[in-house]
mmCIF file of C-alpha atoms in Angstrom:
data_model
loop_
_atom_site.group_PDB
_atom_site.id
_atom_site.type_symbol
_atom_site.label_atom_id
_atom_site.label_comp_id
_atom_site.label_asym_id
_atom_site.label_seq_id
_atom_site.Cartn_x
_atom_site.Cartn_y
_atom_site.Cartn_z
ATOM 1 C CA MET A 290 -76.681 -53.241 22.356
ATOM 2 C CA SER A 291 -77.603 -54.729 25.753
ATOM 3 C CA LEU A 292 -75.886 -57.861 27.406
ATOM 4 C CA LEU A 293 -76.930 -61.064 26.520
ATOM 5 C CA MET A 294 -79.226 -62.809 29.181
ATOM 6 C CA VAL A 295 -78.794 -66.388 29.098
ATOM 7 C CA PRO A 296 -81.261 -68.328 31.355
ATOM 8 C CA ARG A 297 -79.391 -71.030 33.762
ATOM 9 C CA VAL A 298 -80.393 -74.638 32.683
ATOM 10 C CA ASP A 299 -79.977 -78.061 34.785
ATOM 11 C CA LEU A 300 -76.673 -79.826 34.849
ATOM 12 C CA ILE A 301 -76.324 -82.365 32.217
ATOM 13 C CA SER A 302 -75.259 -85.769 33.236
ATOM 14 C CA VAL A 303 -72.385 -86.931 30.878
ATOM 15 C CA SER A 304 -72.850 -90.803 31.360
ATOM 16 C CA LYS A 305 -76.380 -90.177 29.811
ATOM 17 C CA LEU A 306 -75.318 -88.377 26.673
ATOM 18 C CA PRO A 307 -75.076 -90.522 23.503
ATOM 19 C CA ARG A 308 -71.672 -91.846 22.791
ATOM 20 C CA TRP A 309 -70.497 -90.417 19.474
ATOM 21 C CA LYS A 310 -67.871 -90.985 17.244
ATOM 22 C CA LEU A 311 -66.461 -88.636 14.516
ATOM 23 C CA VAL A 312 -65.647 -90.139 11.148
ATOM 24 C CA ASN A 313 -63.745 -89.165 8.155
ATOM 25 C CA ARG A 314 -66.406 -89.958 5.631
ATOM 26 C CA ASN A 315 -66.426 -89.992 1.892
ATOM 27 C CA LEU A 316 -69.039 -87.403 1.426
ATOM 28 C CA PRO A 317 -69.381 -84.141 -0.994
ATOM 29 C CA SER A 318 -67.452 -81.645 1.111
ATOM 30 C CA PRO A 319 -69.907 -78.823 2.372
ATOM 31 C CA ASN A 320 -66.780 -76.595 2.534
ATOM 32 C CA SER A 321 -66.923 -75.008 -0.880
ATOM 33 C CA THR A 322 -68.505 -71.704 -2.388
ATOM 34 C CA THR A 323 -70.079 -73.267 -5.178
ATOM 35 C CA ASP A 324 -68.087 -71.912 -8.327
ATOM 36 C CA ARG A 325 -64.747 -71.269 -6.346
ATOM 37 C CA LYS A 326 -62.397 -73.061 -5.022
ATOM 38 C CA PRO A 327 -63.073 -74.895 -1.703
ATOM 39 C CA LEU A 328 -62.830 -73.107 1.843
ATOM 40 C CA GLN A 329 -59.463 -73.885 3.601
ATOM 41 C CA PHE A 330 -59.927 -72.444 7.170
ATOM 42 C CA PHE A 331 -63.849 -72.137 7.158
ATOM 43 C CA LYS A 332 -66.773 -74.757 7.627
ATOM 44 C CA GLN A 333 -69.953 -74.386 6.124
ATOM 45 C CA VAL A 334 -73.378 -75.453 7.830
ATOM 46 C CA ARG A 335 -74.766 -78.052 5.154
ATOM 47 C CA GLY A 336 -76.989 -76.773 2.970
ATOM 48 C CA SER A 337 -76.843 -73.025 3.592
ATOM 49 C CA HIS A 338 -75.068 -70.268 3.257
ATOM 50 C CA VAL A 339 -73.036 -69.819 6.655
ATOM 51 C CA PHE A 340 -69.996 -70.443 7.214
ATOM 52 C CA PHE A 341 -68.076 -70.408 10.383
ATOM 53 C CA LEU A 342 -64.136 -70.269 11.455
ATOM 54 C CA SER A 343 -63.548 -71.378 15.174
ATOM 55 C CA ALA A 344 -65.051 -71.919 18.559
ATOM 56 C CA VAL A 345 -63.429 -70.306 21.833
ATOM 57 C CA ALA A 346 -64.672 -71.835 25.135
ATOM 58 C CA ASN A 347 -65.090 -69.358 27.768
ATOM 59 C CA ARG A 348 -66.191 -70.166 31.325
ATOM 60 C CA ASP A 349 -66.738 -66.367 32.288
ATOM 61 C CA ARG A 350 -68.840 -64.994 30.208
ATOM 62 C CA PRO A 351 -72.219 -64.637 29.828
ATOM 63 C CA ASN A 352 -73.083 -67.604 31.913
ATOM 64 C CA LYS A 353 -70.331 -67.971 34.733
ATOM 65 C CA GLY A 354 -68.957 -71.637 36.098
ATOM 66 C CA ASP A 355 -70.695 -73.040 32.439
ATOM 67 C CA THR A 356 -68.327 -73.806 29.534
ATOM 68 C CA ASN A 357 -69.981 -70.857 27.060
ATOM 69 C CA VAL A 358 -68.459 -71.737 23.153
ATOM 70 C CA ILE A 359 -68.735 -68.602 21.370
ATOM 71 C CA ILE A 360 -68.154 -69.542 17.423
ATOM 72 C CA SER A 361 -67.132 -66.496 14.978
ATOM 73 C CA ALA A 362 -69.281 -67.087 11.731
ATOM 74 C CA MET A 363 -70.452 -65.300 8.623
ATOM 75 C CA ASP A 364 -74.167 -65.763 8.021
ATOM 76 C CA GLY A 365 -75.758 -65.454 4.771
ATOM 77 C CA ALA A 366 -78.944 -67.185 5.305
ATOM 78 C CA GLY A 367 -80.573 -65.713 8.827
ATOM 79 C CA ILE A 368 -82.141 -69.507 9.702
ATOM 80 C CA THR A 369 -82.218 -70.865 13.023
ATOM 81 C CA LEU A 370 -79.115 -73.337 14.077
ATOM 82 C CA THR A 371 -78.589 -75.635 16.453
ATOM 83 C CA CYS A 372 -74.753 -76.337 17.856
ATOM 84 C CA CYS A 373 -73.267 -79.747 18.036
ATOM 85 C CA ILE A 374 -71.132 -80.379 20.871
ATOM 86 C CA ILE A 375 -68.744 -83.099 21.472
ATOM 87 C CA ILE A 376 -67.805 -83.529 25.198
ATOM 88 C CA ASN A 377 -64.798 -85.651 25.997
ATOM 89 C CA GLY A 378 -64.138 -86.528 23.071
ATOM 90 C CA ASP A 379 -67.301 -89.367 22.692
ATOM 91 C CA ARG A 380 -70.106 -87.614 23.780
ATOM 92 C CA LEU A 381 -73.043 -85.461 21.706
ATOM 93 C CA PHE A 382 -74.594 -82.453 23.428
ATOM 94 C CA SER A 383 -76.551 -80.397 21.443
ATOM 95 C CA THR A 384 -78.201 -76.862 22.047
ATOM 96 C CA PRO A 385 -79.954 -73.930 20.239
ATOM 97 C CA ALA A 386 -77.144 -71.873 18.884
ATOM 98 C CA GLN A 387 -78.093 -68.479 20.196
ATOM 99 C CA LEU A 388 -77.096 -65.005 18.760
ATOM 100 C CA PHE A 389 -74.345 -63.720 20.949
ATOM 101 C CA SER A 390 -73.113 -60.578 18.807
ATOM 102 C CA GLU A 391 -73.764 -59.141 15.218
ATOM 103 C CA HIS A 392 -71.885 -56.382 13.520
ATOM 104 C CA TYR A 393 -74.159 -53.144 12.874
ATOM 105 C CA ASN A 394 -72.633 -49.845 12.218
ATOM 106 C CA ILE A 395 -72.418 -48.766 15.744
ATOM 107 C CA ASP A 396 -68.699 -47.088 15.319
ATOM 108 C CA PHE A 397 -70.163 -45.049 12.773
ATOM 109 C CA MET A 398 -72.477 -41.984 12.121
ATOM 110 C CA PRO A 399 -75.907 -42.434 11.164
ATOM 111 C CA LYS A 400 -75.854 -40.852 7.831
ATOM 112 C CA ILE A 401 -72.998 -43.617 6.522
ATOM 113 C CA THR A 402 -75.161 -46.824 7.846
ATOM 114 C CA GLN A 403 -75.959 -48.004 4.289
ATOM 115 C CA TYR A 404 -72.210 -48.074 3.715
ATOM 116 C CA PHE A 405 -71.722 -50.484 6.240
ATOM 117 C CA TYR A 406 -74.675 -52.590 6.897
ATOM 118 C CA PRO A 407 -77.091 -54.842 5.881
ATOM 119 C CA ALA A 408 -74.332 -57.048 3.783
ATOM 120 C CA HIS A 409 -74.611 -60.617 1.932
ATOM 121 C CA PHE A 410 -72.627 -62.265 4.557
ATOM 122 C CA ALA A 411 -73.304 -60.433 8.057
ATOM 123 C CA SER A 412 -69.685 -61.087 11.037
ATOM 124 C CA LYS A 413 -71.471 -62.866 13.807
ATOM 125 C CA GLN A 414 -70.718 -64.713 16.589
ATOM 126 C CA PHE A 415 -73.557 -67.573 18.040
ATOM 127 C CA LEU A 416 -73.083 -68.819 21.586
ATOM 128 C CA CYS A 417 -73.187 -72.612 22.661
ATOM 129 C CA VAL A 418 -73.720 -73.075 26.638
ATOM 130 C CA VAL A 419 -72.620 -76.173 27.811
ATOM 131 C CA PRO A 420 -73.824 -76.480 31.526
ATOM 132 C CA GLY A 421 -71.066 -76.767 34.176
ATOM 133 C CA ASN A 422 -67.704 -76.956 33.453
ATOM 134 C CA ARG A 423 -67.086 -79.779 31.038
ATOM 135 C CA SER A 424 -64.241 -80.472 28.500
ATOM 136 C CA VAL A 425 -65.545 -79.615 25.063
ATOM 137 C CA THR A 426 -63.450 -80.768 22.215
ATOM 138 C CA ASN A 427 -65.297 -80.210 19.024
ATOM 139 C CA VAL A 428 -68.236 -78.281 17.845
ATOM 140 C CA SER A 429 -70.233 -77.877 14.850
ATOM 141 C CA LEU A 430 -73.440 -75.678 13.395
ATOM 142 C CA THR A 431 -76.231 -77.341 11.903
ATOM 143 C CA SER A 432 -80.108 -76.595 10.545
ATOM 144 C CA SER A 433 -81.275 -80.115 10.529
ATOM 145 C CA LYS A 434 -79.448 -83.141 13.239
ATOM 146 C CA CYS A 435 -75.812 -83.466 14.081
ATOM 147 C CA SER A 436 -73.342 -84.933 11.706
ATOM 148 C CA ASP A 437 -70.926 -87.560 12.327
ATOM 149 C CA ASN A 438 -68.571 -86.283 10.026
ATOM 150 C CA VAL A 439 -65.459 -84.701 11.314
ATOM 151 C CA GLY A 440 -65.174 -82.493 8.457
ATOM 152 C CA ASP A 441 -68.425 -80.504 9.778
ATOM 153 C CA TYR A 442 -66.633 -79.498 13.173
ATOM 154 C CA VAL A 443 -63.872 -77.079 14.200
ATOM 155 C CA PRO A 444 -61.733 -78.245 17.656
ATOM 156 C CA VAL A 445 -62.615 -75.778 20.582
ATOM 157 C CA ILE A 446 -59.914 -73.295 21.583
ATOM 158 C CA TYR A 447 -59.122 -72.670 24.879
ATOM 159 C CA PRO A 448 -57.060 -69.156 25.783
ATOM 160 C CA GLN A 449 -54.267 -69.088 27.259
ATOM 161 C CA SER A 450 -54.362 -67.268 30.656
ATOM 162 C CA VAL A 451 -51.341 -64.542 30.585
ATOM 163 C CA LEU A 452 -51.870 -62.741 33.995
ATOM 164 C CA GLY A 453 -50.588 -59.294 33.894
ATOM 165 C CA GLY A 454 -50.022 -59.525 29.791
ATOM 166 C CA LEU A 455 -50.789 -57.117 27.231
ATOM 167 C CA ALA A 456 -51.520 -58.585 23.625
ATOM 168 C CA ILE A 457 -52.507 -56.636 20.617
ATOM 169 C CA CYS A 458 -55.532 -57.523 18.126
ATOM 170 C CA ALA A 459 -53.733 -56.411 15.112
ATOM 171 C CA LYS A 460 -56.965 -57.734 12.745
ATOM 172 C CA THR A 461 -55.744 -58.444 8.995
ATOM 173 C CA ALA A 462 -52.903 -58.415 6.659
ATOM 174 C CA PHE A 463 -54.234 -58.965 3.111
ATOM 175 C CA GLU A 464 -52.396 -59.510 -0.478
ATOM 176 C CA LYS A 465 -50.559 -56.456 -0.773
ATOM 177 C CA GLY A 466 -49.881 -56.772 2.801
ATOM 178 C CA PRO A 467 -47.736 -54.065 5.331
ATOM 179 C CA VAL A 468 -44.214 -53.175 3.792
ATOM 180 C CA PRO A 469 -41.773 -56.273 5.352
ATOM 181 C CA GLU A 470 -39.156 -53.693 6.710
ATOM 182 C CA ARG A 471 -41.976 -51.435 7.826
ATOM 183 C CA PHE A 472 -43.949 -54.346 9.754
ATOM 184 C CA VAL A 473 -40.578 -55.639 11.321
ATOM 185 C CA GLU A 474 -40.275 -51.389 12.603
ATOM 186 C CA TRP A 475 -43.839 -51.823 13.806
ATOM 187 C CA VAL A 476 -43.208 -55.001 16.122
ATOM 188 C CA GLU A 477 -40.043 -53.702 17.389
ATOM 189 C CA ILE A 478 -41.390 -50.542 18.593
ATOM 190 C CA GLN A 479 -44.309 -52.506 20.089
ATOM 191 C CA ARG A 480 -41.990 -54.640 21.766
ATOM 192 C CA LEU A 481 -40.055 -51.947 23.365
ATOM 193 C CA LEU A 482 -43.398 -50.437 24.927
ATOM 194 C CA GLY A 483 -43.969 -53.816 26.574
ATOM 195 C CA VAL A 484 -46.338 -55.797 24.132
ATOM 196 C CA ASP A 485 -46.269 -59.646 25.054
ATOM 197 C CA LYS A 486 -48.576 -60.793 22.077
ATOM 198 C CA ILE A 487 -49.530 -60.050 18.995
ATOM 199 C CA LEU A 488 -52.591 -61.410 17.049
ATOM 200 C CA LEU A 489 -52.464 -61.264 13.166
ATOM 201 C CA PHE A 490 -54.896 -62.935 10.704
ATOM 202 C CA ASN A 491 -53.203 -63.452 7.169
ATOM 203 C CA LEU A 492 -55.277 -63.279 4.075
ATOM 204 C CA GLY A 493 -52.674 -64.280 1.624
ATOM 205 C CA VAL A 494 -49.456 -61.979 2.280
ATOM 206 C CA PRO A 495 -46.458 -62.371 -0.159
ATOM 207 C CA GLU A 496 -43.604 -64.913 0.962
ATOM 208 C CA LYS A 497 -41.445 -62.296 2.337
ATOM 209 C CA LEU A 498 -43.745 -60.851 4.759
ATOM 210 C CA GLU A 499 -44.693 -64.657 5.589
ATOM 211 C CA GLN A 500 -41.050 -64.996 6.296
ATOM 212 C CA VAL A 501 -41.472 -62.150 8.718
ATOM 213 C CA PHE A 502 -44.086 -64.208 10.321
ATOM 214 C CA ARG A 503 -42.306 -67.015 10.975
ATOM 215 C CA PHE A 504 -39.469 -65.170 12.434
ATOM 216 C CA TYR A 505 -41.611 -63.313 15.149
ATOM 217 C CA HIS A 506 -43.672 -66.361 15.555
ATOM 218 C CA ASN A 507 -40.757 -68.433 16.489
ATOM 219 C CA LEU A 508 -39.784 -65.971 18.937
ATOM 220 C CA GLY A 509 -43.491 -66.208 20.751
ATOM 221 C CA ILE A 510 -44.278 -62.994 20.332
ATOM 222 C CA LEU A 511 -46.700 -63.366 17.256
ATOM 223 C CA ASP A 512 -49.693 -65.594 16.682
ATOM 224 C CA ILE A 513 -50.886 -65.990 12.794
ATOM 225 C CA VAL A 514 -54.550 -67.153 12.052
ATOM 226 C CA PRO A 515 -55.097 -68.247 8.671
ATOM 227 C CA TYR A 516 -58.235 -66.025 7.169
ATOM 228 C CA GLU A 517 -60.300 -66.003 3.695
ATOM 229 C CA LEU A 518 -63.568 -64.508 2.747
ATOM 230 C CA PRO A 519 -66.159 -67.081 2.372
ATOM 231 C CA GLY A 520 -69.270 -66.823 0.355
ATOM 232 C CA VAL A 521 -69.749 -65.939 -3.577
ATOM 233 C CA ILE A 522 -71.232 -62.219 -4.110
ATOM 234 C CA GLN A 523 -72.972 -62.617 -7.718
ATOM 235 C CA GLY A 524 -70.691 -60.392 -10.146
ATOM 236 C CA VAL A 525 -67.549 -60.242 -7.665
ATOM 237 C CA PRO A 526 -64.960 -61.915 -8.869
ATOM 238 C CA VAL A 527 -62.484 -61.116 -6.485
ATOM 239 C CA ARG A 528 -63.129 -60.184 -2.896
ATOM 240 C CA GLY A 529 -60.760 -58.779 -0.783
ATOM 241 C CA LEU A 530 -59.918 -55.962 1.930
ATOM 242 C CA SER A 531 -57.525 -53.535 -0.348
ATOM 243 C CA LEU A 532 -59.392 -50.832 -1.376
ATOM 244 C CA GLU A 533 -59.841 -51.838 -4.913
ATOM 245 C CA ARG A 534 -61.186 -55.288 -3.943
ATOM 246 C CA GLN A 535 -63.492 -53.952 -1.217
ATOM 247 C CA VAL A 536 -67.297 -54.836 -1.984
ATOM 248 C CA LYS A 537 -69.509 -52.230 0.471
ATOM 249 C CA PRO A 538 -71.103 -53.053 2.584
ATOM 250 C CA GLN A 539 -69.495 -56.638 3.062
ATOM 251 C CA PHE A 540 -66.340 -55.345 3.520
ATOM 252 C CA SER A 541 -67.134 -53.982 6.792
ATOM 253 C CA HIS A 542 -67.964 -57.500 7.736
ATOM 254 C CA ASP A 543 -65.216 -59.071 6.395
ATOM 255 C CA GLU A 544 -62.695 -56.695 8.035
ATOM 256 C CA ASN A 545 -64.878 -56.890 11.536
ATOM 257 C CA LEU A 546 -65.184 -61.003 12.005
ATOM 258 C CA PRO A 547 -61.275 -60.977 13.314
ATOM 259 C CA VAL A 548 -61.940 -57.850 15.768
ATOM 260 C CA TYR A 549 -64.339 -60.352 17.054
ATOM 261 C CA GLU A 550 -62.368 -63.729 17.142
ATOM 262 C CA CYS A 551 -59.656 -61.442 18.684
ATOM 263 C CA ARG A 552 -61.953 -60.881 21.466
ATOM 264 C CA GLU A 553 -62.206 -64.443 22.514
ATOM 265 C CA ARG A 554 -58.660 -66.086 21.580
ATOM 266 C CA LEU A 555 -56.950 -63.003 23.759
ATOM 267 C CA ALA A 556 -59.320 -63.226 26.673
ATOM 268 C CA GLY A 557 -56.688 -64.636 28.988
ATOM 269 C CA TYR A 558 -54.765 -61.670 28.852
ATOM 270 C CA THR A 559 -55.039 -58.680 31.419
ATOM 271 C CA TYR A 560 -55.032 -55.790 28.572
ATOM 272 C CA VAL A 561 -55.973 -56.004 25.006
ATOM 273 C CA ALA A 562 -55.014 -53.074 22.467
ATOM 274 C CA GLY A 563 -57.374 -53.071 19.110
ATOM 275 C CA ILE A 564 -54.992 -51.380 16.637
ATOM 276 C CA ASP A 565 -53.654 -51.589 13.190
ATOM 277 C CA LEU A 566 -50.302 -52.295 11.704
ATOM 278 C CA ASP A 567 -49.752 -48.353 10.989
ATOM 279 C CA GLU A 568 -50.719 -47.375 14.598
ATOM 280 C CA ILE A 569 -48.997 -46.868 17.617
ATOM 281 C CA ILE A 570 -50.151 -46.109 20.898
ATOM 282 C CA LEU A 571 -47.560 -44.168 22.404
ATOM 283 C CA PRO A 572 -47.623 -42.458 26.374
ATOM 284 C CA HIS A 573 -46.589 -38.851 26.652
ATOM 285 C CA ARG A 574 -44.040 -39.766 29.421
ATOM 286 C CA ASN A 575 -41.741 -42.043 28.807
ATOM 287 C CA GLN A 576 -42.805 -45.526 30.178
ATOM 288 C CA GLY A 577 -44.399 -48.645 28.714
ATOM 289 C CA LEU A 578 -48.237 -49.199 28.221
ATOM 290 C CA LYS A 579 -48.266 -51.696 31.173
ATOM 291 C CA GLN A 580 -47.055 -48.970 33.496
ATOM 292 C CA PHE A 581 -49.424 -46.549 31.976
ATOM 293 C CA MET A 582 -52.410 -49.284 32.516
ATOM 294 C CA GLU A 583 -51.760 -49.322 35.837
ATOM 295 C CA ASP A 584 -51.216 -45.770 36.624
ATOM 296 C CA TYR A 585 -54.392 -44.514 35.035
ATOM 297 C CA LEU A 586 -56.235 -47.643 36.454
ATOM 298 C CA LYS A 587 -55.553 -46.234 40.140
ATOM 299 C CA ARG A 588 -56.992 -42.733 38.868
ATOM 300 C CA PHE A 589 -60.010 -44.410 37.059
ATOM 301 C CA PRO A 590 -60.521 -47.955 39.178
ATOM 302 C CA ASP A 591 -63.846 -48.696 37.307
ATOM 303 C CA ALA A 592 -62.286 -48.539 33.934
ATOM 304 C CA ALA A 593 -62.843 -51.150 31.497
ATOM 305 C CA GLY A 594 -60.314 -49.412 29.248
ATOM 306 C CA PHE A 595 -59.254 -46.461 27.727
ATOM 307 C CA LEU A 596 -59.759 -44.984 24.038
ATOM 308 C CA PHE A 597 -57.211 -42.784 22.927
ATOM 309 C CA HIS A 598 -57.375 -39.785 20.426
ATOM 310 C CA VAL A 599 -55.188 -40.180 16.977
ATOM 311 C CA GLN A 600 -52.511 -38.185 15.225
ATOM 312 C CA PHE A 601 -52.434 -38.722 11.529
ATOM 313 C CA HIS A 602 -49.131 -38.543 10.011
ATOM 314 C CA VAL A 603 -50.166 -38.079 6.870
ATOM 315 C CA THR A 604 -47.336 -39.925 4.183
ATOM 316 C CA SER A 605 -48.199 -37.954 0.978
ATOM 317 C CA TRP A 606 -47.144 -35.089 3.063
ATOM 318 C CA GLY A 607 -43.619 -36.201 2.627
ATOM 319 C CA ARG A 608 -40.500 -37.065 4.538
ATOM 320 C CA HIS A 609 -39.454 -34.804 7.138
ATOM 321 C CA ALA A 610 -36.450 -35.895 9.112
ATOM 322 C CA HIS A 611 -34.992 -38.103 5.904
ATOM 323 C CA HIS A 612 -34.488 -40.864 8.568
ATOM 324 C CA ASP A 613 -34.010 -44.703 7.946
ATOM 325 C CA VAL A 614 -36.842 -45.613 10.270
ATOM 326 C CA PHE A 615 -40.231 -44.844 8.181
ATOM 327 C CA PHE A 616 -41.963 -44.616 12.008
ATOM 328 C CA LEU A 617 -39.397 -41.992 12.966
ATOM 329 C CA ASP A 618 -39.104 -40.342 9.567
ATOM 330 C CA TYR A 619 -42.798 -38.916 9.200
ATOM 331 C CA GLN A 620 -43.194 -36.591 11.624
ATOM 332 C CA ARG A 621 -45.368 -34.234 10.206
ATOM 333 C CA SER A 622 -48.667 -34.739 11.649
ATOM 334 C CA THR A 623 -52.429 -33.257 12.529
ATOM 335 C CA PRO A 624 -52.902 -32.068 15.516
ATOM 336 C CA PRO A 625 -54.774 -34.912 18.291
ATOM 337 C CA ARG A 626 -58.062 -35.749 16.328
ATOM 338 C CA TRP A 627 -61.261 -37.860 17.510
ATOM 339 C CA GLU A 628 -61.645 -39.697 14.236
ATOM 340 C CA CYS A 629 -60.903 -42.855 14.399
ATOM 341 C CA GLU A 630 -60.306 -43.531 18.278
ATOM 342 C CA LYS A 631 -58.986 -46.819 19.315
ATOM 343 C CA TYR A 632 -58.251 -48.551 22.696
ATOM 344 C CA ILE A 633 -56.573 -50.698 25.303
ATOM 345 C CA TYR A 634 -59.298 -52.371 27.298
ATOM 346 C CA LEU A 635 -59.461 -55.556 29.992
ATOM 347 C CA PRO A 636 -60.832 -58.506 28.593
ATOM 348 C CA GLU A 637 -62.353 -59.855 32.322
ATOM 349 C CA ARG A 638 -64.147 -56.135 32.601
ATOM 350 C CA THR A 639 -65.296 -56.074 28.689
ATOM 351 C CA HIS A 640 -68.414 -57.561 26.981
ATOM 352 C CA LEU A 641 -67.514 -56.833 23.337
ATOM 353 C CA ALA A 642 -64.703 -55.396 21.444
ATOM 354 C CA HIS A 643 -65.218 -53.566 17.914
ATOM 355 C CA THR A 644 -62.670 -51.937 15.734
ATOM 356 C CA HIS A 645 -63.509 -48.311 17.128
ATOM 357 C CA SER A 646 -65.296 -49.083 20.364
ATOM 358 C CA PHE A 647 -65.799 -51.593 23.152
ATOM 359 C CA GLU A 648 -68.518 -52.475 25.682
ATOM 360 C CA ALA A 649 -68.033 -52.396 28.966
ATOM 361 C CA LYS A 650 -69.697 -55.147 31.630
ATOM 362 C CA PRO A 651 -71.995 -53.618 33.668
ATOM 363 C CA SER A 652 -70.009 -51.626 36.919
ATOM 364 C CA PHE A 653 -67.665 -50.564 34.790
ATOM 365 C CA ARG A 654 -67.483 -48.097 32.145
ATOM 366 C CA SER A 655 -65.063 -46.757 29.137
ATOM 367 C CA TYR A 656 -62.748 -43.821 29.415
ATOM 368 C CA SER A 657 -61.500 -41.386 26.545
ATOM 369 C CA LEU A 658 -58.644 -39.879 28.124
ATOM 370 C CA SER A 659 -57.173 -36.330 27.638
ATOM 371 C CA ARG A 660 -54.558 -35.950 24.421
ATOM 372 C CA ASP A 661 -52.024 -35.257 27.066
ATOM 373 C CA ALA A 662 -52.097 -38.636 28.460
ATOM 374 C CA ALA A 663 -51.373 -40.540 25.275
ATOM 375 C CA ILE A 664 -51.483 -40.505 21.341
ATOM 376 C CA ILE A 665 -52.230 -43.176 18.701
ATOM 377 C CA HIS A 666 -49.559 -42.400 15.957
ATOM 378 C CA HIS A 667 -51.290 -43.080 12.600
ATOM 379 C CA TYR A 668 -49.315 -43.619 9.865
ATOM 380 C CA ARG A 669 -51.799 -43.587 6.247
ATOM 381 C CA THR A 670 -52.645 -41.671 3.367
ATOM 382 C CA CYS A 671 -55.211 -38.768 3.250
ATOM 383 C CA PRO A 672 -57.799 -40.466 5.712
ATOM 384 C CA LEU A 673 -61.569 -41.058 4.005
ATOM 385 C CA GLY A 674 -64.047 -38.395 4.219
ATOM 386 C CA TRP A 675 -61.783 -35.749 4.797
ATOM 387 C CA ALA A 676 -62.397 -32.559 2.531
ATOM 388 C CA THR A 677 -59.075 -31.931 2.230
ATOM 389 C CA CYS A 678 -55.291 -33.257 3.145
ATOM 390 C CA PHE A 679 -53.825 -30.426 4.320
ATOM 391 C CA PRO A 680 -55.670 -29.232 7.819
ATOM 392 C CA GLU A 681 -53.206 -27.753 10.546
ATOM 393 C CA ILE A 682 -49.558 -29.704 10.781
ATOM 394 C CA ILE A 683 -47.496 -29.982 13.797
ATOM 395 C CA ILE A 684 -44.105 -31.551 14.394
ATOM 396 C CA ASP A 685 -43.953 -34.716 16.373
ATOM 397 C CA LYS A 686 -40.881 -35.970 17.502
ATOM 398 C CA GLU A 687 -41.803 -38.339 20.526
ATOM 399 C CA MET A 688 -41.292 -41.428 18.740
ATOM 400 C CA LEU A 689 -37.702 -40.181 18.374
ATOM 401 C CA ARG A 690 -37.252 -41.639 22.179
ATOM 402 C CA PHE A 691 -37.069 -45.347 20.326
ATOM 403 C CA SER A 692 -34.212 -43.996 18.002
ATOM 404 C CA SER A 693 -31.005 -45.397 19.476
ATOM 405 C CA VAL A 694 -32.173 -48.908 20.830
ATOM 406 C CA LEU A 695 -34.492 -49.122 17.854
ATOM 407 C CA GLN A 696 -32.155 -48.968 15.071
ATOM 408 C CA GLN A 697 -29.855 -51.764 17.244
ATOM 409 C CA LYS A 698 -32.697 -54.039 17.153
ATOM 410 C CA LEU A 699 -33.816 -53.449 13.409
ATOM 411 C CA LYS A 700 -30.326 -53.975 12.556
ATOM 412 C CA ARG A 701 -30.200 -57.647 14.183
ATOM 413 C CA VAL A 702 -33.452 -58.938 13.021
ATOM 414 C CA HIS A 703 -32.602 -57.700 9.056
ATOM 415 C CA LYS A 704 -29.252 -59.643 9.529
ATOM 416 C CA TYR A 705 -31.118 -62.734 10.929
ATOM 417 C CA LEU A 706 -33.620 -62.402 7.955
ATOM 418 C CA GLY A 707 -30.617 -61.834 5.250
ATOM 419 C CA TRP A 708 -31.681 -58.262 4.386
ATOM 420 C CA ALA A 709 -28.719 -56.411 5.697
#
């Protein structure tokens, strides 16, 4: 996929833009999926099956120095759209919406292309470029004229700049969610590895897990974005991300949109890891992830990021150490494998990120590191597509480096949550 080339346009004069006032109108809301309950978090483009979740401003890409507003959306129409942009709270600017990124099957083998694409609602990002360094406050998409109804707009998000910071894009927790106790273990291990922020999308998790989310949000390490799956698919009463609710090939798009969204919201961090709630990136040397990245950037100064091999700790093989901590107990794993590689990338050197890969900007590149550098430990049942769940098995005890300090941290958290 080539980088998007956006032509420069003349600077606009704010004084010449028409004044605009967003009002609350008592009009039928477009924010509905006809025969389902109204959407809570997405906005619907009036008269079409296009739904957009958010708008994030970026002054670095693709037009450096301009205000690039990137809108994450589900597109079930494929029509020409216009960006309606409010500047300084009361000036209207409109410009054609350009396709910035679109989810294809780039992470997967061609033989299973139809498993992932096309879909009823394609996960996409649209680009709205406002010339110059402007204070953009609200954005909408339209297929006709710009609305003055506040219900048709979303506020523009400006990412926080965290120099030297390390964040995780953890994708989505859904109705079954991770086991709350296991999620606590996972977060505490990430904190021990030096992670500053975890961004997670919430697709209706149970209350006990919500309680854990609130605890870590109050600590400042966890940001939660409410999520839903917009659009009606005929013959599908309930759509979701759990195995029994997946609609293929729609599932790949439903899962991928938060990855696009993460890239924008976490753009101000120095490092971003793309892993799930059952995965841990562990350097073989007993060091944190920031120090690891600094060391390997010295060896590969043109790196936009690094991809890691994966060891699958297949839970159906049973417990090994009978340890109280899940991630220390399942020590049986496969040897390092190339399937489902994940990564840590540098946003300032990266154009786009996907589930299993990322696209470097010109003059930078991605590197797949040796299995001797670091490994992703992935705890799950038998992976999809394996002919057998019993390939070669090894015993890996590297996670035990956290044993003493982790158990102390878990006791404190459990006590605070009232689990002790």
